[in-house]
mmCIF file with all atom_site columns, C-alpha atoms in Angstrom:
data_model
loop_
_atom_site.group_PDB
_atom_site.id
_atom_site.type_symbol
_atom_site.label_atom_id
_atom_site.label_alt_id
_atom_site.label_comp_id
_atom_site.label_asym_id
_atom_site.label_entity_id
_atom_site.label_seq_id
_atom_site.pdbx_PDB_ins_code
_atom_site.Cartn_x
_atom_site.Cartn_y
_atom_site.Cartn_z
_atom_site.occupancy
_atom_site.B_iso_or_equiv
_atom_site.pdbx_formal_charge
_atom_site.auth_seq_id
_atom_site.auth_comp_id
_atom_site.auth_asym_id
_atom_site.auth_atom_id
_atom_site.pdbx_PDB_model_num
ATOM 1   C CA . UNK A 1 1   ? 75.727 -92.807  89.314 1.00 0.00 ? 1   UNK A CA 1
ATOM 2   C CA . UNK A 1 2   ? 78.269 -95.775  88.807 1.00 0.00 ? 2   UNK A CA 1
ATOM 3   C CA . UNK A 1 3   ? 75.789 -97.826  90.455 1.00 0.00 ? 3   UNK A CA 1
ATOM 4   C CA . UNK A 1 4   ? 73.037 -96.781  87.910 1.00 0.00 ? 4   UNK A CA 1
ATOM 5   C CA . UNK A 1 5   ? 75.310 -97.859  85.195 1.00 0.00 ? 5   UNK A CA 1
ATOM 6   C CA . UNK A 1 6   ? 76.153 -101.127 86.368 1.00 0.00 ? 6   UNK A CA 1
ATOM 7   C CA . UNK A 1 7   ? 72.342 -102.105 86.970 1.00 0.00 ? 7   UNK A CA 1
ATOM 8   C CA . UNK A 1 8   ? 71.199 -100.569 83.583 1.00 0.00 ? 8   UNK A CA 1
ATOM 9   C CA . UNK A 1 9   ? 73.222 -102.068 81.091 1.00 0.00 ? 9   UNK A CA 1
ATOM 10  C CA . UNK A 1 10  ? 72.832 -105.802 82.697 1.00 0.00 ? 10  UNK A CA 1
ATOM 11  C CA . UNK A 1 11  ? 69.029 -105.121 82.852 1.00 0.00 ? 11  UNK A CA 1
ATOM 12  C CA . UNK A 1 12  ? 68.670 -103.745 79.464 1.00 0.00 ? 12  UNK A CA 1
ATOM 13  C CA . UNK A 1 13  ? 70.597 -106.994 78.156 1.00 0.00 ? 13  UNK A CA 1
ATOM 14  C CA . UNK A 1 14  ? 68.177 -109.081 79.808 1.00 0.00 ? 14  UNK A CA 1
ATOM 15  C CA . UNK A 1 15  ? 64.983 -106.696 78.425 1.00 0.00 ? 15  UNK A CA 1
ATOM 16  C CA . UNK A 1 16  ? 66.625 -107.544 74.872 1.00 0.00 ? 16  UNK A CA 1
ATOM 17  C CA . UNK A 1 17  ? 67.068 -111.144 75.342 1.00 0.00 ? 17  UNK A CA 1
ATOM 18  C CA . UNK A 1 18  ? 63.402 -111.401 76.660 1.00 0.00 ? 18  UNK A CA 1
ATOM 19  C CA . UNK A 1 19  ? 62.083 -109.112 73.359 1.00 0.00 ? 19  UNK A CA 1
ATOM 20  C CA . UNK A 1 20  ? 64.210 -110.949 70.638 1.00 0.00 ? 20  UNK A CA 1
ATOM 21  C CA . UNK A 1 21  ? 64.415 -114.430 71.743 1.00 0.00 ? 21  UNK A CA 1
ATOM 22  C CA . UNK A 1 22  ? 61.039 -115.382 70.722 1.00 0.00 ? 22  UNK A CA 1
ATOM 23  C CA . UNK A 1 23  ? 61.661 -113.667 67.364 1.00 0.00 ? 23  UNK A CA 1
ATOM 24  C CA . UNK A 1 24  ? 64.513 -115.430 66.878 1.00 0.00 ? 24  UNK A CA 1
ATOM 25  C CA . UNK A 1 25  ? 63.177 -119.172 67.891 1.00 0.00 ? 25  UNK A CA 1
ATOM 26  C CA . UNK A 1 26  ? 60.344 -118.395 65.293 1.00 0.00 ? 26  UNK A CA 1
ATOM 27  C CA . UNK A 1 27  ? 62.463 -117.140 62.486 1.00 0.00 ? 27  UNK A CA 1
ATOM 28  C CA . UNK A 1 28  ? 63.052 -120.584 60.518 1.00 0.00 ? 28  UNK A CA 1
ATOM 29  C CA . UNK A 1 29  ? 59.494 -121.053 60.343 1.00 0.00 ? 29  UNK A CA 1
ATOM 30  C CA . UNK A 1 30  ? 58.816 -117.259 59.206 1.00 0.00 ? 30  UNK A CA 1
ATOM 31  C CA . UNK A 1 31  ? 61.646 -117.812 56.624 1.00 0.00 ? 31  UNK A CA 1
ATOM 32  C CA . UNK A 1 32  ? 61.200 -120.839 54.763 1.00 0.00 ? 32  UNK A CA 1
ATOM 33  C CA . UNK A 1 33  ? 58.229 -120.814 52.629 1.00 0.00 ? 33  UNK A CA 1
ATOM 34  C CA . UNK A 1 34  ? 58.836 -123.483 50.112 1.00 0.00 ? 34  UNK A CA 1
ATOM 35  C CA . UNK A 1 35  ? 60.561 -126.797 49.816 1.00 0.00 ? 35  UNK A CA 1
ATOM 36  C CA . UNK A 1 36  ? 63.561 -127.502 47.263 1.00 0.00 ? 36  UNK A CA 1
ATOM 37  C CA . UNK A 1 37  ? 62.472 -127.393 43.687 1.00 0.00 ? 37  UNK A CA 1
ATOM 38  C CA . UNK A 1 38  ? 58.919 -126.433 43.723 1.00 0.00 ? 38  UNK A CA 1
ATOM 39  C CA . UNK A 1 39  ? 59.850 -122.713 44.868 1.00 0.00 ? 39  UNK A CA 1
ATOM 40  C CA . UNK A 1 40  ? 58.770 -120.265 42.719 1.00 0.00 ? 40  UNK A CA 1
ATOM 41  C CA . UNK A 1 41  ? 59.870 -116.338 42.480 1.00 0.00 ? 41  UNK A CA 1
ATOM 42  C CA . UNK A 1 42  ? 56.631 -115.792 44.599 1.00 0.00 ? 42  UNK A CA 1
ATOM 43  C CA . UNK A 1 43  ? 58.116 -117.806 47.494 1.00 0.00 ? 43  UNK A CA 1
ATOM 44  C CA . UNK A 1 44  ? 61.331 -115.662 46.865 1.00 0.00 ? 44  UNK A CA 1
ATOM 45  C CA . UNK A 1 45  ? 59.468 -112.532 47.268 1.00 0.00 ? 45  UNK A CA 1
ATOM 46  C CA . UNK A 1 46  ? 57.746 -113.571 50.275 1.00 0.00 ? 46  UNK A CA 1
ATOM 47  C CA . UNK A 1 47  ? 60.772 -114.670 51.842 1.00 0.00 ? 47  UNK A CA 1
ATOM 48  C CA . UNK A 1 48  ? 62.135 -111.044 51.392 1.00 0.00 ? 48  UNK A CA 1
ATOM 49  C CA . UNK A 1 49  ? 59.090 -109.717 52.742 1.00 0.00 ? 49  UNK A CA 1
ATOM 50  C CA . UNK A 1 50  ? 59.229 -111.839 56.012 1.00 0.00 ? 50  UNK A CA 1
ATOM 51  C CA . UNK A 1 51  ? 63.061 -111.065 56.237 1.00 0.00 ? 51  UNK A CA 1
ATOM 52  C CA . UNK A 1 52  ? 62.367 -107.181 56.179 1.00 0.00 ? 52  UNK A CA 1
ATOM 53  C CA . UNK A 1 53  ? 59.471 -107.474 58.413 1.00 0.00 ? 53  UNK A CA 1
ATOM 54  C CA . UNK A 1 54  ? 61.529 -109.190 60.818 1.00 0.00 ? 54  UNK A CA 1
ATOM 55  C CA . UNK A 1 55  ? 64.534 -106.762 60.502 1.00 0.00 ? 55  UNK A CA 1
ATOM 56  C CA . UNK A 1 56  ? 62.245 -103.741 61.085 1.00 0.00 ? 56  UNK A CA 1
ATOM 57  C CA . UNK A 1 57  ? 60.758 -105.408 64.102 1.00 0.00 ? 57  UNK A CA 1
ATOM 58  C CA . UNK A 1 58  ? 64.376 -105.403 65.541 1.00 0.00 ? 58  UNK A CA 1
ATOM 59  C CA . UNK A 1 59  ? 64.891 -101.811 64.564 1.00 0.00 ? 59  UNK A CA 1
ATOM 60  C CA . UNK A 1 60  ? 61.589 -100.827 66.377 1.00 0.00 ? 60  UNK A CA 1
ATOM 61  C CA . UNK A 1 61  ? 62.600 -102.741 69.288 1.00 0.00 ? 61  UNK A CA 1
ATOM 62  C CA . UNK A 1 62  ? 66.261 -101.235 69.327 1.00 0.00 ? 62  UNK A CA 1
ATOM 63  C CA . UNK A 1 63  ? 64.783 -97.619  68.933 1.00 0.00 ? 63  UNK A CA 1
ATOM 64  C CA . UNK A 1 64  ? 62.385 -98.000  71.896 1.00 0.00 ? 64  UNK A CA 1
ATOM 65  C CA . UNK A 1 65  ? 65.235 -99.135  73.955 1.00 0.00 ? 65  UNK A CA 1
ATOM 66  C CA . UNK A 1 66  ? 67.728 -96.464  72.912 1.00 0.00 ? 66  UNK A CA 1
ATOM 67  C CA . UNK A 1 67  ? 64.575 -94.012  73.509 1.00 0.00 ? 67  UNK A CA 1
ATOM 68  C CA . UNK A 1 68  ? 64.249 -95.302  76.998 1.00 0.00 ? 68  UNK A CA 1
ATOM 69  C CA . UNK A 1 69  ? 67.871 -94.820  77.560 1.00 0.00 ? 69  UNK A CA 1
ATOM 70  C CA . UNK A 1 70  ? 67.997 -90.989  76.360 1.00 0.00 ? 70  UNK A CA 1
ATOM 71  C CA . UNK A 1 71  ? 65.158 -90.732  78.906 1.00 0.00 ? 71  UNK A CA 1
ATOM 72  C CA . UNK A 1 72  ? 67.149 -92.387  81.837 1.00 0.00 ? 72  UNK A CA 1
ATOM 73  C CA . UNK A 1 73  ? 70.346 -90.144  80.935 1.00 0.00 ? 73  UNK A CA 1
ATOM 74  C CA . UNK A 1 74  ? 68.068 -87.049  81.087 1.00 0.00 ? 74  UNK A CA 1
ATOM 75  C CA . UNK A 1 75  ? 66.355 -87.842  84.157 1.00 0.00 ? 75  UNK A CA 1
ATOM 76  C CA . UNK A 1 76  ? 69.615 -88.835  85.955 1.00 0.00 ? 76  UNK A CA 1
ATOM 77  C CA . UNK A 1 77  ? 71.648 -85.530  84.662 1.00 0.00 ? 77  UNK A CA 1
ATOM 78  C CA . UNK A 1 78  ? 71.024 -83.482  87.474 1.00 0.00 ? 78  UNK A CA 1
ATOM 79  C CA . UNK A 1 79  ? 72.530 -80.277  86.585 1.00 0.00 ? 79  UNK A CA 1
ATOM 80  C CA . UNK A 1 80  ? 74.666 -81.580  83.811 1.00 0.00 ? 80  UNK A CA 1
ATOM 81  C CA . UNK A 1 81  ? 73.574 -79.507  80.823 1.00 0.00 ? 81  UNK A CA 1
ATOM 82  C CA . UNK A 1 82  ? 75.835 -81.995  78.471 1.00 0.00 ? 82  UNK A CA 1
ATOM 83  C CA . UNK A 1 83  ? 74.116 -85.055  80.113 1.00 0.00 ? 83  UNK A CA 1
ATOM 84  C CA . UNK A 1 84  ? 70.707 -83.644  79.280 1.00 0.00 ? 84  UNK A CA 1
ATOM 85  C CA . UNK A 1 85  ? 71.682 -82.932  75.540 1.00 0.00 ? 85  UNK A CA 1
ATOM 86  C CA . UNK A 1 86  ? 73.003 -86.322  75.123 1.00 0.00 ? 86  UNK A CA 1
ATOM 87  C CA . UNK A 1 87  ? 70.033 -87.658  76.293 1.00 0.00 ? 87  UNK A CA 1
ATOM 88  C CA . UNK A 1 88  ? 67.807 -85.498  74.152 1.00 0.00 ? 88  UNK A CA 1
ATOM 89  C CA . UNK A 1 89  ? 69.997 -86.418  71.159 1.00 0.00 ? 89  UNK A CA 1
ATOM 90  C CA . UNK A 1 90  ? 69.614 -89.944  71.811 1.00 0.00 ? 90  UNK A CA 1
ATOM 91  C CA . UNK A 1 91  ? 65.897 -89.862  72.196 1.00 0.00 ? 91  UNK A CA 1
ATOM 92  C CA . UNK A 1 92  ? 65.614 -87.784  68.821 1.00 0.00 ? 92  UNK A CA 1
ATOM 93  C CA . UNK A 1 93  ? 68.216 -90.042  66.977 1.00 0.00 ? 93  UNK A CA 1
ATOM 94  C CA . UNK A 1 94  ? 65.900 -92.818  67.998 1.00 0.00 ? 94  UNK A CA 1
ATOM 95  C CA . UNK A 1 95  ? 62.605 -91.336  66.793 1.00 0.00 ? 95  UNK A CA 1
ATOM 96  C CA . UNK A 1 96  ? 64.073 -90.591  63.314 1.00 0.00 ? 96  UNK A CA 1
ATOM 97  C CA . UNK A 1 97  ? 65.669 -93.931  62.974 1.00 0.00 ? 97  UNK A CA 1
ATOM 98  C CA . UNK A 1 98  ? 62.308 -95.617  63.713 1.00 0.00 ? 98  UNK A CA 1
ATOM 99  C CA . UNK A 1 99  ? 60.959 -93.404  61.185 1.00 0.00 ? 99  UNK A CA 1
ATOM 100 C CA . UNK A 1 100 ? 63.482 -94.108  58.646 1.00 0.00 ? 100 UNK A CA 1
ATOM 101 C CA . UNK A 1 101 ? 62.737 -97.877  59.036 1.00 0.00 ? 101 UNK A CA 1
ATOM 102 C CA . UNK A 1 102 ? 59.161 -97.530  59.004 1.00 0.00 ? 102 UNK A CA 1
ATOM 103 C CA . UNK A 1 103 ? 59.184 -95.393  55.818 1.00 0.00 ? 103 UNK A CA 1
ATOM 104 C CA . UNK A 1 104 ? 61.777 -97.818  54.017 1.00 0.00 ? 104 UNK A CA 1
ATOM 105 C CA . UNK A 1 105 ? 59.414 -100.629 55.018 1.00 0.00 ? 105 UNK A CA 1
ATOM 106 C CA . UNK A 1 106 ? 56.365 -98.984  53.215 1.00 0.00 ? 106 UNK A CA 1
ATOM 107 C CA . UNK A 1 107 ? 58.463 -98.034  50.376 1.00 0.00 ? 107 UNK A CA 1
ATOM 108 C CA . UNK A 1 108 ? 60.019 -101.585 49.916 1.00 0.00 ? 108 UNK A CA 1
ATOM 109 C CA . UNK A 1 109 ? 56.229 -103.056 50.622 1.00 0.00 ? 109 UNK A CA 1
ATOM 110 C CA . UNK A 1 110 ? 54.886 -101.158 48.081 1.00 0.00 ? 110 UNK A CA 1
ATOM 111 C CA . UNK A 1 111 ? 58.061 -102.296 45.245 1.00 0.00 ? 111 UNK A CA 1
ATOM 112 C CA . UNK A 1 112 ? 57.198 -105.843 46.678 1.00 0.00 ? 112 UNK A CA 1
ATOM 113 C CA . UNK A 1 113 ? 53.549 -105.582 45.673 1.00 0.00 ? 113 UNK A CA 1
ATOM 114 C CA . UNK A 1 114 ? 54.322 -104.168 42.478 1.00 0.00 ? 114 UNK A CA 1
ATOM 115 C CA . UNK A 1 115 ? 56.835 -107.142 41.543 1.00 0.00 ? 115 UNK A CA 1
ATOM 116 C CA . UNK A 1 116 ? 54.565 -109.689 42.784 1.00 0.00 ? 116 UNK A CA 1
ATOM 117 C CA . UNK A 1 117 ? 51.588 -108.238 40.622 1.00 0.00 ? 117 UNK A CA 1
ATOM 118 C CA . UNK A 1 118 ? 49.217 -108.228 44.041 1.00 0.00 ? 118 UNK A CA 1
ATOM 119 C CA . UNK A 1 119 ? 45.950 -106.497 43.282 1.00 0.00 ? 119 UNK A CA 1
ATOM 120 C CA . UNK A 1 120 ? 45.298 -105.771 47.216 1.00 0.00 ? 120 UNK A CA 1
ATOM 121 C CA . UNK A 1 121 ? 46.001 -102.512 48.312 1.00 0.00 ? 121 UNK A CA 1
ATOM 122 C CA . UNK A 1 122 ? 45.314 -103.033 51.975 1.00 0.00 ? 122 UNK A CA 1
ATOM 123 C CA . UNK A 1 123 ? 47.269 -104.345 54.128 1.00 0.00 ? 123 UNK A CA 1
ATOM 124 C CA . UNK A 1 124 ? 50.186 -103.485 51.768 1.00 0.00 ? 124 UNK A CA 1
ATOM 125 C CA . UNK A 1 125 ? 52.708 -105.713 53.652 1.00 0.00 ? 125 UNK A CA 1
ATOM 126 C CA . UNK A 1 126 ? 50.669 -108.907 52.650 1.00 0.00 ? 126 UNK A CA 1
ATOM 127 C CA . UNK A 1 127 ? 51.658 -110.361 49.076 1.00 0.00 ? 127 UNK A CA 1
ATOM 128 C CA . UNK A 1 128 ? 49.280 -112.103 46.972 1.00 0.00 ? 128 UNK A CA 1
ATOM 129 C CA . UNK A 1 129 ? 51.439 -113.493 44.202 1.00 0.00 ? 129 UNK A CA 1
ATOM 130 C CA . UNK A 1 130 ? 50.022 -113.837 40.749 1.00 0.00 ? 130 UNK A CA 1
ATOM 131 C CA . UNK A 1 131 ? 51.797 -115.855 38.274 1.00 0.00 ? 131 UNK A CA 1
ATOM 132 C CA . UNK A 1 132 ? 51.289 -115.315 34.820 1.00 0.00 ? 132 UNK A CA 1
#
């Protein structure tokens, strides 16, 4: 049993690194949307939307990893009811966390569209900023 954890934790760290490193390398190009004094409130709203989208992507990746971890704990539980409950709780919490993250993304995206004066309804995560 100890050998599984010795392989599982480094494996998860390597998996997380491969999944997240491309996001971090493109983070600067995602976040910087204007140069110096020509920035407007629209550029700020786009920056906020990009940051929120980036964080949501990280949350979904982590939720998937926790879900997989809970499944592995349940599969390796053998006859331990405590470990089955722990794995089930881990899986349930990861699904609830992903649902909360996606719900907040919808709510914040709707607020961002309202603040930017965007007329488009679909896709709601795109901002068409109209300065008046």
